[in-house]
Amino acid sequence: KGVKLTEESGMTVKEWLDKWLKEYCESKLRPSTVYLYKNNCKHICEYIGDKPIKAVTSADCQRMYNAIKKDGRKVNRETQGSELADSTVRKLHMMFHEAMNMAQIKRLIALNPTDGVVISKNNYKEMQVLNKEQLEMYMEEIERDPIWHDFFYLELTTGLRLGEICALKWEDFD
């Protein structure tokens, strides 16, 4: 489509993702993010890893995301089965979209095949709020524990998430 592709445009999706991770991600991202990206790449490569990068279509991406959503969980959980959460598929899509954007910039592909692909909106579970009796029982129970009382009281009265509470330092308090 009027774009002169480089000789490397014949590489497979797996080859490109390996190169993209090594050259564009590993030195710029936190190790935990790189680890997540590598796991996402494994999912992608199961479906289209052997396909030449220049041959990947939006339809391929859509089928892949749908399949990953349906059967992406490797360890079945009783409550969730093999289906991945929409937020997980969305994160995988954002990562793959970024990798394919770089492929387009490097002239490996003419157009980014992840453009226009429909990803489900996040389906957050409804929050459960304690009623008055439950709250009173909770407060009575934490009063009995002198070590953890302050932690649980802070959690309950501020709405902070576990990670936020654990990250607090003394200088954060007034």
Tab-separated table of N, CA and C in Angstrom:
chain	number	residue	atom	x	y	z
A	1	LYS	N	0.834	-1.189	0.000
A	1	LYS	CA	0.000	0.000	0.000
A	1	LYS	C	0.872	1.244	0.000
A	2	GLY	N	1.856	1.269	-0.862
A	2	GLY	CA	2.704	2.430	-0.988
A	2	GLY	C	3.801	2.511	0.050
A	3	VAL	N	3.948	1.488	0.912
A	3	VAL	CA	4.983	1.485	1.936
A	3	VAL	C	6.040	0.479	1.533
A	4	LYS	N	7.266	0.937	1.466
A	4	LYS	CA	8.358	0.019	1.137
A	4	LYS	C	8.823	-0.662	2.417
A	5	LEU	N	8.610	-1.975	2.486
A	5	LEU	CA	8.962	-2.740	3.682
A	5	LEU	C	10.428	-3.144	3.640
A	6	THR	N	11.013	-3.346	4.790
A	6	THR	CA	12.412	-3.776	4.865
A	6	THR	C	12.499	-5.276	4.625
A	7	GLU	N	13.722	-5.756	4.456
A	7	GLU	CA	13.943	-7.195	4.237
A	7	GLU	C	13.490	-8.022	5.438
A	8	GLU	N	13.512	-7.434	6.611
A	8	GLU	CA	13.135	-8.152	7.834
A	8	GLU	C	11.634	-8.385	7.939
A	9	SER	N	10.855	-7.849	7.019
A	9	SER	CA	9.400	-7.979	7.115
A	9	SER	C	8.920	-9.418	6.949
A	10	GLY	N	9.799	-10.307	6.550
A	10	GLY	CA	9.440	-11.716	6.415
A	10	GLY	C	9.559	-12.491	7.714
A	11	MET	N	10.073	-11.847	8.771
A	11	MET	CA	10.228	-12.580	10.036
A	11	MET	C	8.857	-12.942	10.607
A	12	THR	N	8.857	-13.962	11.444
A	12	THR	CA	7.597	-14.405	12.059
A	12	THR	C	7.232	-13.492	13.224
A	13	VAL	N	6.002	-13.625	13.674
A	13	VAL	CA	5.545	-12.855	14.829
A	13	VAL	C	6.414	-13.190	16.041
A	14	LYS	N	6.721	-14.468	16.231
A	14	LYS	CA	7.558	-14.864	17.369
A	14	LYS	C	8.930	-14.209	17.284
A	15	GLU	N	9.542	-14.244	16.112
A	15	GLU	CA	10.862	-13.625	15.946
A	15	GLU	C	10.795	-12.123	16.253
A	16	TRP	N	9.736	-11.467	15.755
A	16	TRP	CA	9.606	-10.033	16.007
A	16	TRP	C	9.402	-9.740	17.491
A	17	LEU	N	8.521	-10.502	18.147
A	17	LEU	CA	8.262	-10.252	19.565
A	17	LEU	C	9.524	-10.469	20.400
A	18	ASP	N	10.302	-11.501	20.071
A	18	ASP	CA	11.568	-11.732	20.777
A	18	ASP	C	12.507	-10.536	20.602
A	19	LYS	N	12.620	-10.062	19.364
A	19	LYS	CA	13.484	-8.921	19.066
A	19	LYS	C	12.965	-7.660	19.754
A	20	TRP	N	11.656	-7.427	19.685
A	20	TRP	CA	11.048	-6.244	20.288
A	20	TRP	C	11.292	-6.224	21.798
A	21	LEU	N	11.091	-7.375	22.452
A	21	LEU	CA	11.332	-7.452	23.893
A	21	LEU	C	12.790	-7.133	24.219
A	22	LYS	N	13.687	-7.744	23.485
A	22	LYS	CA	15.115	-7.589	23.773
A	22	LYS	C	15.604	-6.172	23.483
A	23	GLU	N	15.223	-5.621	22.330
A	23	GLU	CA	15.781	-4.340	21.906
A	23	GLU	C	15.015	-3.115	22.393
A	24	TYR	N	13.730	-3.247	22.646
A	24	TYR	CA	12.925	-2.069	22.960
A	24	TYR	C	12.293	-2.087	24.349
A	25	CYS	N	12.328	-3.232	25.022
A	25	CYS	CA	11.636	-3.312	26.318
A	25	CYS	C	12.563	-3.570	27.491
A	26	GLU	N	13.456	-4.532	27.351
A	26	GLU	CA	14.218	-5.004	28.506
A	26	GLU	C	15.023	-3.906	29.194
A	27	SER	N	15.555	-2.961	28.452
A	27	SER	CA	16.366	-1.916	29.073
A	27	SER	C	15.533	-0.728	29.563
A	28	LYS	N	14.266	-0.666	29.173
A	28	LYS	CA	13.451	0.504	29.489
A	28	LYS	C	12.345	0.235	30.506
A	29	LEU	N	12.006	-1.021	30.713
A	29	LEU	CA	10.877	-1.364	31.575
A	29	LEU	C	11.333	-2.094	32.833
A	30	ARG	N	10.490	-2.061	33.846
A	30	ARG	CA	10.780	-2.804	35.071
A	30	ARG	C	10.809	-4.295	34.759
A	31	PRO	N	11.616	-5.056	35.477
A	31	PRO	CA	11.670	-6.509	35.253
A	31	PRO	C	10.300	-7.177	35.365
A	32	SER	N	9.460	-6.705	36.281
A	32	SER	CA	8.137	-7.317	36.432
A	32	SER	C	7.276	-7.083	35.191
A	33	THR	N	7.433	-5.919	34.552
A	33	THR	CA	6.679	-5.633	33.328
A	33	THR	C	7.194	-6.496	32.184
A	34	VAL	N	8.501	-6.641	32.077
A	34	VAL	CA	9.085	-7.497	31.041
A	34	VAL	C	8.618	-8.932	31.223
A	35	TYR	N	8.556	-9.392	32.462
A	35	TYR	CA	8.077	-10.746	32.758
A	35	TYR	C	6.628	-10.911	32.277
A	36	LEU	N	5.796	-9.920	32.580
A	36	LEU	CA	4.402	-9.943	32.126
A	36	LEU	C	4.336	-9.962	30.599
A	37	TYR	N	5.129	-9.129	29.953
A	37	TYR	CA	5.148	-9.077	28.488
A	37	TYR	C	5.576	-10.422	27.893
A	38	LYS	N	6.558	-11.061	28.504
A	38	LYS	CA	7.010	-12.369	28.000
A	38	LYS	C	5.887	-13.396	28.087
A	39	ASN	N	5.131	-13.372	29.173
A	39	ASN	CA	3.985	-14.285	29.294
A	39	ASN	C	2.931	-13.970	28.245
A	40	ASN	N	2.674	-12.682	28.013
A	40	ASN	CA	1.720	-12.296	26.973
A	40	ASN	C	2.184	-12.782	25.606
A	41	CYS	N	3.483	-12.679	25.357
A	41	CYS	CA	4.032	-13.124	24.066
A	41	CYS	C	3.839	-14.627	23.873
A	42	LYS	N	3.931	-15.397	24.956
A	42	LYS	CA	3.688	-16.842	24.856
A	42	LYS	C	2.260	-17.108	24.387
A	43	HIS	N	1.300	-16.379	24.944
A	43	HIS	CA	-0.102	-16.521	24.516
A	43	HIS	C	-0.229	-16.217	23.024
A	44	ILE	N	0.334	-15.117	22.606
A	44	ILE	CA	0.233	-14.682	21.209
A	44	ILE	C	0.879	-15.710	20.290
A	45	CYS	N	2.052	-16.182	20.671
A	45	CYS	CA	2.796	-17.116	19.818
A	45	CYS	C	2.110	-18.468	19.682
A	46	GLU	N	1.292	-18.847	20.655
A	46	GLU	CA	0.523	-20.086	20.527
A	46	GLU	C	-0.412	-20.020	19.325
A	47	TYR	N	-0.894	-18.830	19.016
A	47	TYR	CA	-1.896	-18.673	17.967
A	47	TYR	C	-1.316	-18.205	16.637
A	48	ILE	N	-0.410	-17.230	16.672
A	48	ILE	CA	0.081	-16.668	15.402
A	48	ILE	C	1.600	-16.537	15.374
A	49	GLY	N	2.290	-17.208	16.264
A	49	GLY	CA	3.740	-17.073	16.371
A	49	GLY	C	4.504	-17.452	15.115
A	50	ASP	N	4.013	-18.439	14.365
A	50	ASP	CA	4.713	-18.902	13.164
A	50	ASP	C	4.335	-18.127	11.906
A	51	LYS	N	3.381	-17.230	12.022
A	51	LYS	CA	2.909	-16.468	10.867
A	51	LYS	C	3.873	-15.319	10.569
A	52	PRO	N	4.175	-15.076	9.292
A	52	PRO	CA	5.011	-13.909	8.966
A	52	PRO	C	4.334	-12.631	9.456
A	53	ILE	N	5.111	-11.749	10.029
A	53	ILE	CA	4.541	-10.550	10.637
A	53	ILE	C	3.768	-9.718	9.626
A	54	LYS	N	4.242	-9.673	8.374
A	54	LYS	CA	3.567	-8.855	7.360
A	54	LYS	C	2.250	-9.473	6.893
A	55	ALA	N	1.992	-10.736	7.272
A	55	ALA	CA	0.767	-11.417	6.844
A	55	ALA	C	-0.324	-11.405	7.911
A	56	VAL	N	-0.038	-10.868	9.090
A	56	VAL	CA	-1.023	-10.845	10.174
A	56	VAL	C	-2.103	-9.824	9.849
A	57	THR	N	-3.364	-10.235	9.990
A	57	THR	CA	-4.495	-9.362	9.697
A	57	THR	C	-5.254	-9.019	10.979
A	58	SER	N	-6.129	-8.046	10.873
A	58	SER	CA	-6.988	-7.702	12.014
A	58	SER	C	-7.882	-8.883	12.378
A	59	ALA	N	-8.328	-9.618	11.375
A	59	ALA	CA	-9.159	-10.799	11.634
A	59	ALA	C	-8.375	-11.851	12.431
A	60	ASP	N	-7.089	-12.022	12.113
A	60	ASP	CA	-6.246	-12.945	12.887
A	60	ASP	C	-6.178	-12.512	14.345
A	61	CYS	N	-5.986	-11.219	14.539
A	61	CYS	CA	-5.884	-10.684	15.904
A	61	CYS	C	-7.197	-10.867	16.655
A	62	GLN	N	-8.307	-10.589	15.988
A	62	GLN	CA	-9.617	-10.727	16.629
A	62	GLN	C	-9.864	-12.170	17.046
A	63	ARG	N	-9.590	-13.125	16.133
A	63	ARG	CA	-9.764	-14.550	16.459
A	63	ARG	C	-8.859	-14.955	17.624
A	64	MET	N	-7.615	-14.446	17.587
A	64	MET	CA	-6.663	-14.780	18.644
A	64	MET	C	-7.157	-14.262	19.995
A	65	TYR	N	-7.580	-13.001	20.063
A	65	TYR	CA	-8.057	-12.440	21.324
A	65	TYR	C	-9.281	-13.203	21.833
A	66	ASN	N	-10.187	-13.539	20.924
A	66	ASN	CA	-11.387	-14.288	21.325
A	66	ASN	C	-11.004	-15.654	21.893
A	67	ALA	N	-10.051	-16.322	21.231
A	67	ALA	CA	-9.620	-17.643	21.692
A	67	ALA	C	-8.878	-17.548	23.028
A	68	ILE	N	-8.020	-16.535	23.156
A	68	ILE	CA	-7.281	-16.355	24.405
A	68	ILE	C	-8.254	-16.062	25.542
A	69	LYS	N	-9.256	-15.250	25.284
A	69	LYS	CA	-10.267	-14.943	26.310
A	69	LYS	C	-10.964	-16.220	26.761
A	70	LYS	N	-11.343	-17.039	25.785
A	70	LYS	CA	-12.127	-18.240	26.079
A	70	LYS	C	-11.307	-19.337	26.757
A	71	ASP	N	-10.091	-19.567	26.278
A	71	ASP	CA	-9.308	-20.710	26.756
A	71	ASP	C	-7.895	-20.341	27.197
A	72	GLY	N	-7.672	-19.091	27.575
A	72	GLY	CA	-6.323	-18.630	27.879
A	72	GLY	C	-5.776	-19.020	29.229
A	73	ARG	N	-6.632	-19.347	30.169
A	73	ARG	CA	-6.149	-19.698	31.505
A	73	ARG	C	-5.579	-21.110	31.465
A	74	LYS	N	-4.313	-21.216	31.839
A	74	LYS	CA	-3.629	-22.512	31.766
A	74	LYS	C	-3.984	-23.414	32.946
A	75	VAL	N	-4.288	-22.795	34.077
A	75	VAL	CA	-4.672	-23.562	35.259
A	75	VAL	C	-6.137	-23.248	35.531
A	76	ASN	N	-6.985	-24.256	35.338
A	76	ASN	CA	-8.414	-24.040	35.583
A	76	ASN	C	-8.650	-23.746	37.051
A	77	ARG	N	-9.426	-22.723	37.293
A	77	ARG	CA	-9.854	-22.419	38.654
A	77	ARG	C	-11.330	-22.742	38.731
A	78	GLU	N	-11.721	-23.294	39.849
A	78	GLU	CA	-13.104	-23.746	40.016
A	78	GLU	C	-14.106	-22.633	39.711
A	79	THR	N	-13.815	-21.423	40.167
A	79	THR	CA	-14.770	-20.329	40.000
A	79	THR	C	-14.679	-19.665	38.636
A	80	GLN	N	-13.514	-19.771	37.952
A	80	GLN	CA	-13.328	-19.050	36.695
A	80	GLN	C	-13.179	-19.941	35.478
A	81	GLY	N	-12.887	-21.201	35.663
A	81	GLY	CA	-12.688	-22.087	34.534
A	81	GLY	C	-11.451	-21.711	33.740
A	82	SER	N	-11.513	-21.861	32.424
A	82	SER	CA	-10.349	-21.592	31.588
A	82	SER	C	-10.380	-20.192	30.992
A	83	GLU	N	-11.426	-19.436	31.294
A	83	GLU	CA	-11.584	-18.111	30.691
A	83	GLU	C	-10.744	-17.061	31.415
A	84	LEU	N	-10.099	-16.203	30.611
A	84	LEU	CA	-9.330	-15.099	31.169
A	84	LEU	C	-10.228	-13.891	31.384
A	85	ALA	N	-9.854	-13.056	32.326
A	85	ALA	CA	-10.591	-11.825	32.583
A	85	ALA	C	-10.419	-10.872	31.408
A	86	ASP	N	-11.438	-10.066	31.156
A	86	ASP	CA	-11.365	-9.078	30.085
A	86	ASP	C	-10.178	-8.147	30.273
A	87	SER	N	-9.879	-7.793	31.520
A	87	SER	CA	-8.758	-6.886	31.781
A	87	SER	C	-7.431	-7.511	31.361
A	88	THR	N	-7.295	-8.822	31.500
A	88	THR	CA	-6.073	-9.513	31.089
A	88	THR	C	-5.932	-9.481	29.574
A	89	VAL	N	-7.019	-9.745	28.871
A	89	VAL	CA	-6.989	-9.708	27.402
A	89	VAL	C	-6.710	-8.279	26.934
A	90	ARG	N	-7.276	-7.308	27.618
A	90	ARG	CA	-7.048	-5.899	27.266
A	90	ARG	C	-5.570	-5.536	27.422
A	91	LYS	N	-4.938	-5.974	28.510
A	91	LYS	CA	-3.509	-5.701	28.728
A	91	LYS	C	-2.657	-6.386	27.660
A	92	LEU	N	-3.022	-7.612	27.310
A	92	LEU	CA	-2.310	-8.329	26.265
A	92	LEU	C	-2.426	-7.568	24.940
A	93	HIS	N	-3.625	-7.094	24.635
A	93	HIS	CA	-3.852	-6.327	23.406
A	93	HIS	C	-3.014	-5.050	23.399
A	94	MET	N	-2.990	-4.333	24.511
A	94	MET	CA	-2.224	-3.084	24.555
A	94	MET	C	-0.734	-3.349	24.317
A	95	MET	N	-0.220	-4.432	24.884
A	95	MET	CA	1.179	-4.777	24.677
A	95	MET	C	1.444	-5.141	23.222
A	96	PHE	N	0.576	-5.979	22.642
A	96	PHE	CA	0.762	-6.413	21.253
A	96	PHE	C	0.596	-5.227	20.302
A	97	HIS	N	-0.332	-4.340	20.609
A	97	HIS	CA	-0.533	-3.146	19.797
A	97	HIS	C	0.748	-2.299	19.781
A	98	GLU	N	1.370	-2.171	20.943
A	98	GLU	CA	2.619	-1.411	21.056
A	98	GLU	C	3.734	-2.072	20.231
A	99	ALA	N	3.819	-3.400	20.329
A	99	ALA	CA	4.844	-4.125	19.555
A	99	ALA	C	4.612	-3.967	18.054
A	100	MET	N	3.360	-4.031	17.644
A	100	MET	CA	3.049	-3.897	16.211
A	100	MET	C	3.203	-2.453	15.736
A	101	ASN	N	3.003	-1.485	16.611
A	101	ASN	CA	3.288	-0.091	16.257
A	101	ASN	C	4.766	0.076	15.939
A	102	MET	N	5.611	-0.528	16.768
A	102	MET	CA	7.050	-0.448	16.519
A	102	MET	C	7.412	-1.166	15.220
A	103	ALA	N	6.742	-2.269	14.939
A	103	ALA	CA	6.980	-2.980	13.671
A	103	ALA	C	6.605	-2.088	12.487
A	104	GLN	N	5.549	-1.327	12.636
A	104	GLN	CA	5.132	-0.407	11.572
A	104	GLN	C	6.153	0.723	11.418
A	105	ILE	N	6.626	1.262	12.526
A	105	ILE	CA	7.644	2.318	12.486
A	105	ILE	C	8.917	1.808	11.815
A	106	LYS	N	9.275	0.570	12.097
A	106	LYS	CA	10.485	-0.041	11.519
A	106	LYS	C	10.253	-0.590	10.109
A	107	ARG	N	9.071	-0.339	9.568
A	107	ARG	CA	8.682	-0.736	8.203
A	107	ARG	C	8.736	-2.254	7.995
A	108	LEU	N	8.310	-2.986	9.014
A	108	LEU	CA	8.158	-4.433	8.875
A	108	LEU	C	6.753	-4.759	8.386
A	109	ILE	N	5.811	-3.861	8.694
A	109	ILE	CA	4.425	-4.011	8.267
A	109	ILE	C	3.931	-2.660	7.760
A	110	ALA	N	2.956	-2.702	6.842
A	110	ALA	CA	2.407	-1.457	6.299
A	110	ALA	C	1.407	-0.835	7.264
A	111	LEU	N	0.559	-1.662	7.861
A	111	LEU	CA	-0.472	-1.197	8.784
A	111	LEU	C	-0.464	-2.066	10.032
A	112	ASN	N	-0.854	-1.488	11.148
A	112	ASN	CA	-0.917	-2.232	12.404
A	112	ASN	C	-2.213	-3.055	12.417
A	113	PRO	N	-2.109	-4.389	12.408
A	113	PRO	CA	-3.313	-5.225	12.357
A	113	PRO	C	-4.137	-5.209	13.643
A	114	THR	N	-3.594	-4.648	14.723
A	114	THR	CA	-4.364	-4.588	15.959
A	114	THR	C	-5.313	-3.392	15.970
A	115	ASP	N	-5.139	-2.461	15.024
A	115	ASP	CA	-6.061	-1.327	14.926
A	115	ASP	C	-7.442	-1.838	14.534
A	116	GLY	N	-8.446	-1.343	15.196
A	116	GLY	CA	-9.820	-1.710	14.854
A	116	GLY	C	-10.306	-3.007	15.446
A	117	VAL	N	-9.459	-3.705	16.194
A	117	VAL	CA	-9.879	-4.948	16.824
A	117	VAL	C	-10.729	-4.592	18.050
A	118	VAL	N	-11.811	-5.337	18.251
A	118	VAL	CA	-12.739	-5.052	19.351
A	118	VAL	C	-12.346	-5.888	20.567
A	119	ILE	N	-12.081	-5.186	21.659
A	119	ILE	CA	-11.735	-5.840	22.917
A	119	ILE	C	-12.854	-5.539	23.908
A	120	SER	N	-13.273	-6.556	24.641
A	120	SER	CA	-14.327	-6.367	25.637
A	120	SER	C	-13.900	-5.349	26.684
A	121	LYS	N	-14.868	-4.602	27.165
A	121	LYS	CA	-14.595	-3.685	28.274
A	121	LYS	C	-14.369	-4.515	29.529
A	122	ASN	N	-13.610	-3.944	30.463
A	122	ASN	CA	-13.352	-4.652	31.722
A	122	ASN	C	-14.668	-4.943	32.435
A	123	ASN	N	-14.785	-6.165	32.913
A	123	ASN	CA	-15.995	-6.574	33.628
A	123	ASN	C	-15.665	-6.736	35.110
A	124	TYR	N	-15.638	-5.606	35.795
A	124	TYR	CA	-15.298	-5.626	37.209
A	124	TYR	C	-16.423	-6.260	38.018
A	125	LYS	N	-16.014	-7.004	39.035
A	125	LYS	CA	-17.001	-7.595	39.934
A	125	LYS	C	-17.601	-6.495	40.797
A	126	GLU	N	-18.850	-6.683	41.151
A	126	GLU	CA	-19.517	-5.717	42.003
A	126	GLU	C	-18.870	-5.728	43.385
A	127	MET	N	-18.621	-4.532	43.910
A	127	MET	CA	-18.021	-4.430	45.238
A	127	MET	C	-18.988	-4.924	46.296
A	128	GLN	N	-18.430	-5.592	47.281
A	128	GLN	CA	-19.238	-6.033	48.402
A	128	GLN	C	-18.955	-5.111	49.584
A	129	VAL	N	-19.995	-4.546	50.134
A	129	VAL	CA	-19.880	-3.608	51.242
A	129	VAL	C	-20.477	-4.259	52.479
A	130	LEU	N	-19.774	-4.084	53.596
A	130	LEU	CA	-20.277	-4.644	54.855
A	130	LEU	C	-21.516	-3.883	55.309
A	131	ASN	N	-22.506	-4.644	55.782
A	131	ASN	CA	-23.668	-3.961	56.384
A	131	ASN	C	-23.307	-3.596	57.827
A	132	LYS	N	-24.205	-2.942	58.529
A	132	LYS	CA	-23.911	-2.427	59.874
A	132	LYS	C	-23.523	-3.541	60.845
A	133	GLU	N	-24.265	-4.654	60.817
A	133	GLU	CA	-23.952	-5.764	61.737
A	133	GLU	C	-22.585	-6.368	61.416
A	134	GLN	N	-22.302	-6.553	60.143
A	134	GLN	CA	-21.014	-7.118	59.746
A	134	GLN	C	-19.867	-6.193	60.158
A	135	LEU	N	-20.071	-4.906	59.977
A	135	LEU	CA	-19.062	-3.920	60.345
A	135	LEU	C	-18.795	-3.961	61.853
A	136	GLU	N	-19.843	-4.048	62.640
A	136	GLU	CA	-19.678	-4.117	64.100
A	136	GLU	C	-18.936	-5.385	64.507
A	137	MET	N	-19.275	-6.516	63.870
A	137	MET	CA	-18.583	-7.780	64.159
A	137	MET	C	-17.100	-7.678	63.793
A	138	TYR	N	-16.817	-7.065	62.668
A	138	TYR	CA	-15.443	-6.895	62.201
A	138	TYR	C	-14.661	-6.045	63.205
A	139	MET	N	-15.251	-4.927	63.624
A	139	MET	CA	-14.575	-4.024	64.561
A	139	MET	C	-14.318	-4.727	65.899
A	140	GLU	N	-15.279	-5.504	66.372
A	140	GLU	CA	-15.096	-6.245	67.622
A	140	GLU	C	-13.959	-7.255	67.475
A	141	GLU	N	-13.903	-7.911	66.349
A	141	GLU	CA	-12.880	-8.932	66.127
A	141	GLU	C	-11.478	-8.317	66.056
A	142	ILE	N	-11.324	-7.195	65.363
A	142	ILE	CA	-9.973	-6.617	65.265
A	142	ILE	C	-9.522	-5.989	66.584
A	143	GLU	N	-10.471	-5.605	67.443
A	143	GLU	CA	-10.109	-5.070	68.755
A	143	GLU	C	-9.343	-6.114	69.572
A	144	ARG	N	-9.566	-7.385	69.291
A	144	ARG	CA	-8.942	-8.476	70.049
A	144	ARG	C	-7.481	-8.711	69.652
A	145	ASP	N	-7.062	-8.125	68.549
A	145	ASP	CA	-5.701	-8.369	68.075
A	145	ASP	C	-4.871	-7.090	68.173
A	146	PRO	N	-4.026	-6.979	69.217
A	146	PRO	CA	-3.267	-5.741	69.418
A	146	PRO	C	-2.219	-5.492	68.319
A	147	ILE	N	-1.766	-6.526	67.673
A	147	ILE	CA	-0.734	-6.363	66.645
A	147	ILE	C	-1.335	-5.857	65.331
A	148	TRP	N	-2.405	-6.463	64.878
A	148	TRP	CA	-2.963	-6.144	63.563
A	148	TRP	C	-4.117	-5.145	63.600
A	149	HIS	N	-4.555	-4.757	64.780
A	149	HIS	CA	-5.706	-3.861	64.900
A	149	HIS	C	-5.549	-2.604	64.059
A	150	ASP	N	-4.414	-1.908	64.207
A	150	ASP	CA	-4.223	-0.634	63.501
A	150	ASP	C	-4.231	-0.828	61.987
A	151	PHE	N	-3.628	-1.906	61.539
A	151	PHE	CA	-3.585	-2.195	60.096
A	151	PHE	C	-5.004	-2.356	59.539
A	152	PHE	N	-5.788	-3.214	60.175
A	152	PHE	CA	-7.141	-3.477	59.672
A	152	PHE	C	-8.061	-2.271	59.851
A	153	TYR	N	-7.859	-1.519	60.914
A	153	TYR	CA	-8.662	-0.317	61.124
A	153	TYR	C	-8.361	0.706	60.023
A	154	LEU	N	-7.089	0.883	59.718
A	154	LEU	CA	-6.682	1.802	58.645
A	154	LEU	C	-7.277	1.358	57.313
A	155	GLU	N	-7.201	0.072	57.045
A	155	GLU	CA	-7.756	-0.464	55.797
A	155	GLU	C	-9.253	-0.171	55.697
A	156	LEU	N	-9.963	-0.445	56.752
A	156	LEU	CA	-11.411	-0.303	56.760
A	156	LEU	C	-11.860	1.155	56.669
A	157	THR	N	-11.160	2.035	57.344
A	157	THR	CA	-11.620	3.422	57.422
A	157	THR	C	-11.117	4.318	56.296
A	158	THR	N	-10.119	3.884	55.534
A	158	THR	CA	-9.579	4.739	54.458
A	158	THR	C	-9.951	4.271	53.066
A	159	GLY	N	-10.226	2.997	52.906
A	159	GLY	CA	-10.504	2.473	51.576
A	159	GLY	C	-9.245	2.174	50.788
A	160	LEU	N	-8.089	2.271	51.443
A	160	LEU	CA	-6.836	1.945	50.756
A	160	LEU	C	-6.808	0.466	50.400
A	161	ARG	N	-6.181	0.158	49.293
A	161	ARG	CA	-6.012	-1.240	48.900
A	161	ARG	C	-4.809	-1.820	49.627
A	162	LEU	N	-4.712	-3.130	49.632
A	162	LEU	CA	-3.650	-3.826	50.353
A	162	LEU	C	-2.268	-3.322	49.949
A	163	GLY	N	-2.006	-3.237	48.656
A	163	GLY	CA	-0.699	-2.775	48.184
A	163	GLY	C	-0.388	-1.360	48.616
A	164	GLU	N	-1.418	-0.511	48.655
A	164	GLU	CA	-1.230	0.875	49.084
A	164	GLU	C	-0.900	0.946	50.573
A	165	ILE	N	-1.573	0.128	51.353
A	165	ILE	CA	-1.305	0.110	52.796
A	165	ILE	C	0.109	-0.412	53.054
A	166	CYS	N	0.476	-1.481	52.386
A	166	CYS	CA	1.794	-2.083	52.601
A	166	CYS	C	2.928	-1.155	52.152
A	167	ALA	N	2.641	-0.246	51.231
A	167	ALA	CA	3.670	0.671	50.729
A	167	ALA	C	3.834	1.911	51.597
A	168	LEU	N	2.962	2.098	52.587
A	168	LEU	CA	3.049	3.283	53.448
A	168	LEU	C	4.343	3.276	54.264
A	169	LYS	N	4.887	4.481	54.473
A	169	LYS	CA	6.071	4.663	55.310
A	169	LYS	C	5.696	5.635	56.420
A	170	TRP	N	6.508	5.688	57.463
A	170	TRP	CA	6.194	6.567	58.590
A	170	TRP	C	6.076	8.014	58.140
A	171	GLU	N	6.896	8.433	57.183
A	171	GLU	CA	6.843	9.836	56.745
A	171	GLU	C	5.542	10.175	55.996
A	172	ASP	N	4.743	9.157	55.633
A	172	ASP	CA	3.452	9.391	54.994
A	172	ASP	C	2.380	9.842	55.981
A	173	PHE	N	2.660	9.681	57.275
A	173	PHE	CA	1.676	10.015	58.299
A	173	PHE	C	1.957	11.390	58.875
A	174	ASP	N	0.872	12.117	59.178
A	174	ASP	CA	1.001	13.438	59.776
A	174	ASP	C	0.647	13.323	61.253
